[in-house]
Structure formats: structure tokens, C-alpha cells
Amino acid sequence: THQQTAELSFSLHVTIFFILGEHVIIVTCSLSCEVNPSCFPLCVLLLSIRITVSSIFYLL
């Protein structure tokens, strides 16, 4: 049905968003931490928050 297609499309977009989000965080952190190694813990924190949020989202 149309509703199922819409939901599937939505979840696909969300998944892509999460994957891209993690890549953006990783790339940004890699570049920043080369200049300033003290930012590494912050990046790890950001990634763990990101993973927690996405796993909660997938469980819903």
C-alpha cells in the first residue's frame, strides 16, 4: 500500500541520515584531532551519543 511505501522511504532516509552523520562526525574529528589531540574524548562522546540515539530509534 501507499502508507507502507511512505514508511519504508522514511526509514531509508533516516538510515542514510544516521550513516552520513556518523561519517561526518568521524571525518570532522579526524581532521580536528590532528590539529588538536585533546578533542579526541569529545569526538568519542559524540559518536557514542550518536550510536545510542540511532539504536533507540531502531528499537522504536
JSON list of N, CA and C in Angstrom, two decimals:
[
{"chain": "A", "resi": 1, "resn": "THR", "atom": "N", "xyz": [0.84, -1.21, 0.00]},
{"chain": "A", "resi": 1, "resn": "THR", "atom": "CA", "xyz": [0.00, 0.00, 0.00]},
{"chain": "A", "resi": 1, "resn": "THR", "atom": "C", "xyz": [0.87, 1.25, 0.00]},
{"chain": "A", "resi": 2, "resn": "HIS", "atom": "N", "xyz": [0.23, 2.38, -0.19]},
{"chain": "A", "resi": 2, "resn": "HIS", "atom": "CA", "xyz": [0.95, 3.65, -0.26]},
{"chain": "A", "resi": 2, "resn": "HIS", "atom": "C", "xyz": [1.59, 3.99, 1.08]},
{"chain": "A", "resi": 3, "resn": "GLN", "atom": "N", "xyz": [0.87, 3.73, 2.17]},
{"chain": "A", "resi": 3, "resn": "GLN", "atom": "CA", "xyz": [1.37, 4.02, 3.52]},
{"chain": "A", "resi": 3, "resn": "GLN", "atom": "C", "xyz": [2.67, 3.26, 3.79]},
{"chain": "A", "resi": 4, "resn": "GLN", "atom": "N", "xyz": [2.70, 1.97, 3.46]},
{"chain": "A", "resi": 4, "resn": "GLN", "atom": "CA", "xyz": [3.90, 1.16, 3.69]},
{"chain": "A", "resi": 4, "resn": "GLN", "atom": "C", "xyz": [5.08, 1.69, 2.89]},
{"chain": "A", "resi": 5, "resn": "THR", "atom": "N", "xyz": [4.82, 2.11, 1.66]},
{"chain": "A", "resi": 5, "resn": "THR", "atom": "CA", "xyz": [5.89, 2.66, 0.82]},
{"chain": "A", "resi": 5, "resn": "THR", "atom": "C", "xyz": [6.45, 3.93, 1.44]},
{"chain": "A", "resi": 6, "resn": "ALA", "atom": "N", "xyz": [5.56, 4.78, 1.95]},
{"chain": "A", "resi": 6, "resn": "ALA", "atom": "CA", "xyz": [5.98, 6.02, 2.59]},
{"chain": "A", "resi": 6, "resn": "ALA", "atom": "C", "xyz": [6.83, 5.74, 3.83]},
{"chain": "A", "resi": 7, "resn": "GLU", "atom": "N", "xyz": [6.40, 4.77, 4.63]},
{"chain": "A", "resi": 7, "resn": "GLU", "atom": "CA", "xyz": [7.14, 4.42, 5.84]},
{"chain": "A", "resi": 7, "resn": "GLU", "atom": "C", "xyz": [8.51, 3.84, 5.51]},
{"chain": "A", "resi": 8, "resn": "LEU", "atom": "N", "xyz": [8.56, 3.01, 4.49]},
{"chain": "A", "resi": 8, "resn": "LEU", "atom": "CA", "xyz": [9.81, 2.41, 4.06]},
{"chain": "A", "resi": 8, "resn": "LEU", "atom": "C", "xyz": [10.77, 3.49, 3.57]},
{"chain": "A", "resi": 9, "resn": "SER", "atom": "N", "xyz": [10.24, 4.41, 2.78]},
{"chain": "A", "resi": 9, "resn": "SER", "atom": "CA", "xyz": [11.03, 5.52, 2.26]},
{"chain": "A", "resi": 9, "resn": "SER", "atom": "C", "xyz": [11.58, 6.37, 3.41]},
{"chain": "A", "resi": 10, "resn": "PHE", "atom": "N", "xyz": [10.72, 6.63, 4.40]},
{"chain": "A", "resi": 10, "resn": "PHE", "atom": "CA", "xyz": [11.13, 7.43, 5.55]},
{"chain": "A", "resi": 10, "resn": "PHE", "atom": "C", "xyz": [12.26, 6.75, 6.32]},
{"chain": "A", "resi": 11, "resn": "SER", "atom": "N", "xyz": [12.11, 5.47, 6.61]},
{"chain": "A", "resi": 11, "resn": "SER", "atom": "CA", "xyz": [13.12, 4.76, 7.39]},
{"chain": "A", "resi": 11, "resn": "SER", "atom": "C", "xyz": [14.44, 4.66, 6.61]},
{"chain": "A", "resi": 12, "resn": "LEU", "atom": "N", "xyz": [14.34, 4.57, 5.30]},
{"chain": "A", "resi": 12, "resn": "LEU", "atom": "CA", "xyz": [15.53, 4.55, 4.46]},
{"chain": "A", "resi": 12, "resn": "LEU", "atom": "C", "xyz": [16.27, 5.88, 4.55]},
{"chain": "A", "resi": 13, "resn": "HIS", "atom": "N", "xyz": [15.52, 6.98, 4.48]},
{"chain": "A", "resi": 13, "resn": "HIS", "atom": "CA", "xyz": [16.12, 8.31, 4.60]},
{"chain": "A", "resi": 13, "resn": "HIS", "atom": "C", "xyz": [16.77, 8.49, 5.96]},
{"chain": "A", "resi": 14, "resn": "VAL", "atom": "N", "xyz": [16.10, 8.03, 7.01]},
{"chain": "A", "resi": 14, "resn": "VAL", "atom": "CA", "xyz": [16.64, 8.15, 8.36]},
{"chain": "A", "resi": 14, "resn": "VAL", "atom": "C", "xyz": [17.93, 7.35, 8.49]},
{"chain": "A", "resi": 15, "resn": "THR", "atom": "N", "xyz": [17.94, 6.14, 7.93]},
{"chain": "A", "resi": 15, "resn": "THR", "atom": "CA", "xyz": [19.13, 5.30, 7.98]},
{"chain": "A", "resi": 15, "resn": "THR", "atom": "C", "xyz": [20.30, 5.97, 7.27]},
{"chain": "A", "resi": 16, "resn": "ILE", "atom": "N", "xyz": [20.04, 6.51, 6.07]},
{"chain": "A", "resi": 16, "resn": "ILE", "atom": "CA", "xyz": [21.08, 7.22, 5.32]},
{"chain": "A", "resi": 16, "resn": "ILE", "atom": "C", "xyz": [21.58, 8.41, 6.13]},
{"chain": "A", "resi": 17, "resn": "PHE", "atom": "N", "xyz": [20.64, 9.14, 6.74]},
{"chain": "A", "resi": 17, "resn": "PHE", "atom": "CA", "xyz": [21.00, 10.30, 7.56]},
{"chain": "A", "resi": 17, "resn": "PHE", "atom": "C", "xyz": [21.93, 9.90, 8.70]},
{"chain": "A", "resi": 18, "resn": "PHE", "atom": "N", "xyz": [21.60, 8.80, 9.39]},
{"chain": "A", "resi": 18, "resn": "PHE", "atom": "CA", "xyz": [22.44, 8.34, 10.51]},
{"chain": "A", "resi": 18, "resn": "PHE", "atom": "C", "xyz": [23.82, 7.91, 10.03]},
{"chain": "A", "resi": 19, "resn": "ILE", "atom": "N", "xyz": [23.87, 7.16, 8.92]},
{"chain": "A", "resi": 19, "resn": "ILE", "atom": "CA", "xyz": [25.15, 6.69, 8.39]},
{"chain": "A", "resi": 19, "resn": "ILE", "atom": "C", "xyz": [26.02, 7.89, 7.99]},
{"chain": "A", "resi": 20, "resn": "LEU", "atom": "N", "xyz": [25.42, 8.83, 7.26]},
{"chain": "A", "resi": 20, "resn": "LEU", "atom": "CA", "xyz": [26.15, 10.02, 6.85]},
{"chain": "A", "resi": 20, "resn": "LEU", "atom": "C", "xyz": [26.59, 10.82, 8.06]},
{"chain": "A", "resi": 21, "resn": "GLY", "atom": "N", "xyz": [25.70, 10.92, 9.04]},
{"chain": "A", "resi": 21, "resn": "GLY", "atom": "CA", "xyz": [26.02, 11.66, 10.26]},
{"chain": "A", "resi": 21, "resn": "GLY", "atom": "C", "xyz": [27.25, 11.12, 10.94]},
{"chain": "A", "resi": 22, "resn": "GLU", "atom": "N", "xyz": [27.33, 9.80, 11.06]},
{"chain": "A", "resi": 22, "resn": "GLU", "atom": "CA", "xyz": [28.49, 9.18, 11.69]},
{"chain": "A", "resi": 22, "resn": "GLU", "atom": "C", "xyz": [29.75, 9.45, 10.89]},
{"chain": "A", "resi": 23, "resn": "HIS", "atom": "N", "xyz": [29.65, 9.37, 9.57]},
{"chain": "A", "resi": 23, "resn": "HIS", "atom": "CA", "xyz": [30.82, 9.64, 8.72]},
{"chain": "A", "resi": 23, "resn": "HIS", "atom": "C", "xyz": [31.27, 11.09, 8.88]},
{"chain": "A", "resi": 24, "resn": "VAL", "atom": "N", "xyz": [30.32, 12.02, 8.92]},
{"chain": "A", "resi": 24, "resn": "VAL", "atom": "CA", "xyz": [30.65, 13.44, 9.09]},
{"chain": "A", "resi": 24, "resn": "VAL", "atom": "C", "xyz": [31.37, 13.65, 10.42]},
{"chain": "A", "resi": 25, "resn": "ILE", "atom": "N", "xyz": [30.85, 13.04, 11.50]},
{"chain": "A", "resi": 25, "resn": "ILE", "atom": "CA", "xyz": [31.50, 13.16, 12.81]},
{"chain": "A", "resi": 25, "resn": "ILE", "atom": "C", "xyz": [32.91, 12.59, 12.76]},
{"chain": "A", "resi": 26, "resn": "ILE", "atom": "N", "xyz": [33.06, 11.40, 12.19]},
{"chain": "A", "resi": 26, "resn": "ILE", "atom": "CA", "xyz": [34.38, 10.75, 12.14]},
{"chain": "A", "resi": 26, "resn": "ILE", "atom": "C", "xyz": [35.38, 11.59, 11.34]},
{"chain": "A", "resi": 27, "resn": "VAL", "atom": "N", "xyz": [34.96, 12.06, 10.17]},
{"chain": "A", "resi": 27, "resn": "VAL", "atom": "CA", "xyz": [35.86, 12.85, 9.31]},
{"chain": "A", "resi": 27, "resn": "VAL", "atom": "C", "xyz": [36.23, 14.16, 9.99]},
{"chain": "A", "resi": 28, "resn": "THR", "atom": "N", "xyz": [35.22, 14.86, 10.52]},
{"chain": "A", "resi": 28, "resn": "THR", "atom": "CA", "xyz": [35.46, 16.13, 11.20]},
{"chain": "A", "resi": 28, "resn": "THR", "atom": "C", "xyz": [36.41, 15.94, 12.37]},
{"chain": "A", "resi": 29, "resn": "CYS", "atom": "N", "xyz": [36.17, 14.89, 13.15]},
{"chain": "A", "resi": 29, "resn": "CYS", "atom": "CA", "xyz": [37.01, 14.61, 14.31]},
{"chain": "A", "resi": 29, "resn": "CYS", "atom": "C", "xyz": [38.43, 14.26, 13.91]},
{"chain": "A", "resi": 30, "resn": "SER", "atom": "N", "xyz": [38.58, 13.46, 12.87]},
{"chain": "A", "resi": 30, "resn": "SER", "atom": "CA", "xyz": [39.92, 13.08, 12.41]},
{"chain": "A", "resi": 30, "resn": "SER", "atom": "C", "xyz": [40.72, 14.32, 12.04]},
{"chain": "A", "resi": 31, "resn": "LEU", "atom": "N", "xyz": [40.08, 15.22, 11.30]},
{"chain": "A", "resi": 31, "resn": "LEU", "atom": "CA", "xyz": [40.77, 16.43, 10.87]},
{"chain": "A", "resi": 31, "resn": "LEU", "atom": "C", "xyz": [41.07, 17.35, 12.05]},
{"chain": "A", "resi": 32, "resn": "SER", "atom": "N", "xyz": [40.08, 17.52, 12.94]},
{"chain": "A", "resi": 32, "resn": "SER", "atom": "CA", "xyz": [40.27, 18.41, 14.09]},
{"chain": "A", "resi": 32, "resn": "SER", "atom": "C", "xyz": [41.32, 17.89, 15.05]},
{"chain": "A", "resi": 33, "resn": "CYS", "atom": "N", "xyz": [41.30, 16.57, 15.29]},
{"chain": "A", "resi": 33, "resn": "CYS", "atom": "CA", "xyz": [42.18, 15.99, 16.30]},
{"chain": "A", "resi": 33, "resn": "CYS", "atom": "C", "xyz": [43.62, 15.90, 15.82]},
{"chain": "A", "resi": 34, "resn": "GLU", "atom": "N", "xyz": [43.84, 15.97, 14.51]},
{"chain": "A", "resi": 34, "resn": "GLU", "atom": "CA", "xyz": [45.22, 16.05, 14.01]},
{"chain": "A", "resi": 34, "resn": "GLU", "atom": "C", "xyz": [45.83, 17.37, 14.46]},
{"chain": "A", "resi": 35, "resn": "VAL", "atom": "N", "xyz": [45.02, 18.41, 14.46]},
{"chain": "A", "resi": 35, "resn": "VAL", "atom": "CA", "xyz": [45.46, 19.74, 14.88]},
{"chain": "A", "resi": 35, "resn": "VAL", "atom": "C", "xyz": [45.49, 19.84, 16.40]},
{"chain": "A", "resi": 36, "resn": "ASN", "atom": "N", "xyz": [44.46, 19.27, 17.03]},
{"chain": "A", "resi": 36, "resn": "ASN", "atom": "CA", "xyz": [44.29, 19.41, 18.48]},
{"chain": "A", "resi": 36, "resn": "ASN", "atom": "C", "xyz": [43.90, 18.07, 19.09]},
{"chain": "A", "resi": 37, "resn": "PRO", "atom": "N", "xyz": [44.88, 17.25, 19.50]},
{"chain": "A", "resi": 37, "resn": "PRO", "atom": "CA", "xyz": [44.59, 15.89, 20.01]},
{"chain": "A", "resi": 37, "resn": "PRO", "atom": "C", "xyz": [43.68, 15.86, 21.23]},
{"chain": "A", "resi": 38, "resn": "SER", "atom": "N", "xyz": [43.58, 16.95, 21.96]},
{"chain": "A", "resi": 38, "resn": "SER", "atom": "CA", "xyz": [42.75, 16.96, 23.17]},
{"chain": "A", "resi": 38, "resn": "SER", "atom": "C", "xyz": [41.25, 16.87, 22.86]},
{"chain": "A", "resi": 39, "resn": "CYS", "atom": "N", "xyz": [40.88, 17.03, 21.59]},
{"chain": "A", "resi": 39, "resn": "CYS", "atom": "CA", "xyz": [39.46, 16.94, 21.23]},
{"chain": "A", "resi": 39, "resn": "CYS", "atom": "C", "xyz": [39.00, 15.50, 21.06]},
{"chain": "A", "resi": 40, "resn": "PHE", "atom": "N", "xyz": [39.93, 14.55, 21.13]},
{"chain": "A", "resi": 40, "resn": "PHE", "atom": "CA", "xyz": [39.57, 13.15, 20.89]},
{"chain": "A", "resi": 40, "resn": "PHE", "atom": "C", "xyz": [38.46, 12.63, 21.82]},
{"chain": "A", "resi": 41, "resn": "PRO", "atom": "N", "xyz": [38.54, 12.86, 23.14]},
{"chain": "A", "resi": 41, "resn": "PRO", "atom": "CA", "xyz": [37.46, 12.37, 24.03]},
{"chain": "A", "resi": 41, "resn": "PRO", "atom": "C", "xyz": [36.09, 12.93, 23.65]},
{"chain": "A", "resi": 42, "resn": "LEU", "atom": "N", "xyz": [36.05, 14.18, 23.22]},
{"chain": "A", "resi": 42, "resn": "LEU", "atom": "CA", "xyz": [34.79, 14.80, 22.82]},
{"chain": "A", "resi": 42, "resn": "LEU", "atom": "C", "xyz": [34.20, 14.08, 21.61]},
{"chain": "A", "resi": 43, "resn": "CYS", "atom": "N", "xyz": [35.07, 13.71, 20.67]},
{"chain": "A", "resi": 43, "resn": "CYS", "atom": "CA", "xyz": [34.62, 13.01, 19.47]},
{"chain": "A", "resi": 43, "resn": "CYS", "atom": "C", "xyz": [34.07, 11.63, 19.81]},
{"chain": "A", "resi": 44, "resn": "VAL", "atom": "N", "xyz": [34.74, 10.94, 20.71]},
{"chain": "A", "resi": 44, "resn": "VAL", "atom": "CA", "xyz": [34.28, 9.62, 21.14]},
{"chain": "A", "resi": 44, "resn": "VAL", "atom": "C", "xyz": [32.90, 9.76, 21.79]},
{"chain": "A", "resi": 45, "resn": "LEU", "atom": "N", "xyz": [32.75, 10.80, 22.60]},
{"chain": "A", "resi": 45, "resn": "LEU", "atom": "CA", "xyz": [31.47, 11.08, 23.25]},
{"chain": "A", "resi": 45, "resn": "LEU", "atom": "C", "xyz": [30.38, 11.33, 22.22]},
{"chain": "A", "resi": 46, "resn": "LEU", "atom": "N", "xyz": [30.67, 12.18, 21.23]},
{"chain": "A", "resi": 46, "resn": "LEU", "atom": "CA", "xyz": [29.71, 12.48, 20.17]},
{"chain": "A", "resi": 46, "resn": "LEU", "atom": "C", "xyz": [29.28, 11.21, 19.44]},
{"chain": "A", "resi": 47, "resn": "LEU", "atom": "N", "xyz": [30.24, 10.37, 19.11]},
{"chain": "A", "resi": 47, "resn": "LEU", "atom": "CA", "xyz": [29.92, 9.13, 18.40]},
{"chain": "A", "resi": 47, "resn": "LEU", "atom": "C", "xyz": [29.08, 8.19, 19.26]},
{"chain": "A", "resi": 48, "resn": "SER", "atom": "N", "xyz": [29.41, 8.10, 20.54]},
{"chain": "A", "resi": 48, "resn": "SER", "atom": "CA", "xyz": [28.64, 7.19, 21.40]},
{"chain": "A", "resi": 48, "resn": "SER", "atom": "C", "xyz": [27.20, 7.69, 21.58]},
{"chain": "A", "resi": 49, "resn": "ILE", "atom": "N", "xyz": [27.03, 9.01, 21.67]},
{"chain": "A", "resi": 49, "resn": "ILE", "atom": "CA", "xyz": [25.68, 9.59, 21.74]},
{"chain": "A", "resi": 49, "resn": "ILE", "atom": "C", "xyz": [24.93, 9.26, 20.46]},
{"chain": "A", "resi": 50, "resn": "ARG", "atom": "N", "xyz": [25.62, 9.46, 19.34]},
{"chain": "A", "resi": 50, "resn": "ARG", "atom": "CA", "xyz": [25.04, 9.19, 18.03]},
{"chain": "A", "resi": 50, "resn": "ARG", "atom": "C", "xyz": [24.57, 7.74, 17.90]},
{"chain": "A", "resi": 51, "resn": "ILE", "atom": "N", "xyz": [25.42, 6.81, 18.32]},
{"chain": "A", "resi": 51, "resn": "ILE", "atom": "CA", "xyz": [25.10, 5.38, 18.23]},
{"chain": "A", "resi": 51, "resn": "ILE", "atom": "C", "xyz": [23.93, 5.04, 19.16]},
{"chain": "A", "resi": 52, "resn": "THR", "atom": "N", "xyz": [23.93, 5.63, 20.36]},
{"chain": "A", "resi": 52, "resn": "THR", "atom": "CA", "xyz": [22.84, 5.41, 21.32]},
{"chain": "A", "resi": 52, "resn": "THR", "atom": "C", "xyz": [21.52, 5.89, 20.74]},
{"chain": "A", "resi": 53, "resn": "VAL", "atom": "N", "xyz": [21.52, 7.09, 20.18]},
{"chain": "A", "resi": 53, "resn": "VAL", "atom": "CA", "xyz": [20.31, 7.66, 19.60]},
{"chain": "A", "resi": 53, "resn": "VAL", "atom": "C", "xyz": [19.80, 6.79, 18.46]},
{"chain": "A", "resi": 54, "resn": "SER", "atom": "N", "xyz": [20.71, 6.36, 17.59]},
{"chain": "A", "resi": 54, "resn": "SER", "atom": "CA", "xyz": [20.26, 5.54, 16.46]},
{"chain": "A", "resi": 54, "resn": "SER", "atom": "C", "xyz": [19.76, 4.17, 16.90]},
{"chain": "A", "resi": 55, "resn": "SER", "atom": "N", "xyz": [20.38, 3.59, 17.93]},
{"chain": "A", "resi": 55, "resn": "SER", "atom": "CA", "xyz": [19.89, 2.28, 18.39]},
{"chain": "A", "resi": 55, "resn": "SER", "atom": "C", "xyz": [18.53, 2.42, 19.07]},
{"chain": "A", "resi": 56, "resn": "ILE", "atom": "N", "xyz": [18.31, 3.50, 19.80]},
{"chain": "A", "resi": 56, "resn": "ILE", "atom": "CA", "xyz": [16.99, 3.75, 20.40]},
{"chain": "A", "resi": 56, "resn": "ILE", "atom": "C", "xyz": [15.96, 3.90, 19.28]},
{"chain": "A", "resi": 57, "resn": "PHE", "atom": "N", "xyz": [16.35, 4.66, 18.25]},
{"chain": "A", "resi": 57, "resn": "PHE", "atom": "CA", "xyz": [15.45, 4.90, 17.13]},
{"chain": "A", "resi": 57, "resn": "PHE", "atom": "C", "xyz": [15.06, 3.60, 16.44]},
{"chain": "A", "resi": 58, "resn": "TYR", "atom": "N", "xyz": [16.04, 2.71, 16.24]},
{"chain": "A", "resi": 58, "resn": "TYR", "atom": "CA", "xyz": [15.76, 1.43, 15.57]},
{"chain": "A", "resi": 58, "resn": "TYR", "atom": "C", "xyz": [14.86, 0.54, 16.41]},
{"chain": "A", "resi": 59, "resn": "LEU", "atom": "N", "xyz": [14.94, 0.66, 17.74]},
{"chain": "A", "resi": 59, "resn": "LEU", "atom": "CA", "xyz": [14.10, -0.16, 18.61]},
{"chain": "A", "resi": 59, "resn": "LEU", "atom": "C", "xyz": [12.65, 0.29, 18.61]},
{"chain": "A", "resi": 60, "resn": "LEU", "atom": "N", "xyz": [12.39, 1.54, 18.29]},
{"chain": "A", "resi": 60, "resn": "LEU", "atom": "CA", "xyz": [11.02, 2.07, 18.30]},
{"chain": "A", "resi": 60, "resn": "LEU", "atom": "C", "xyz": [10.16, 1.43, 17.22]}
]
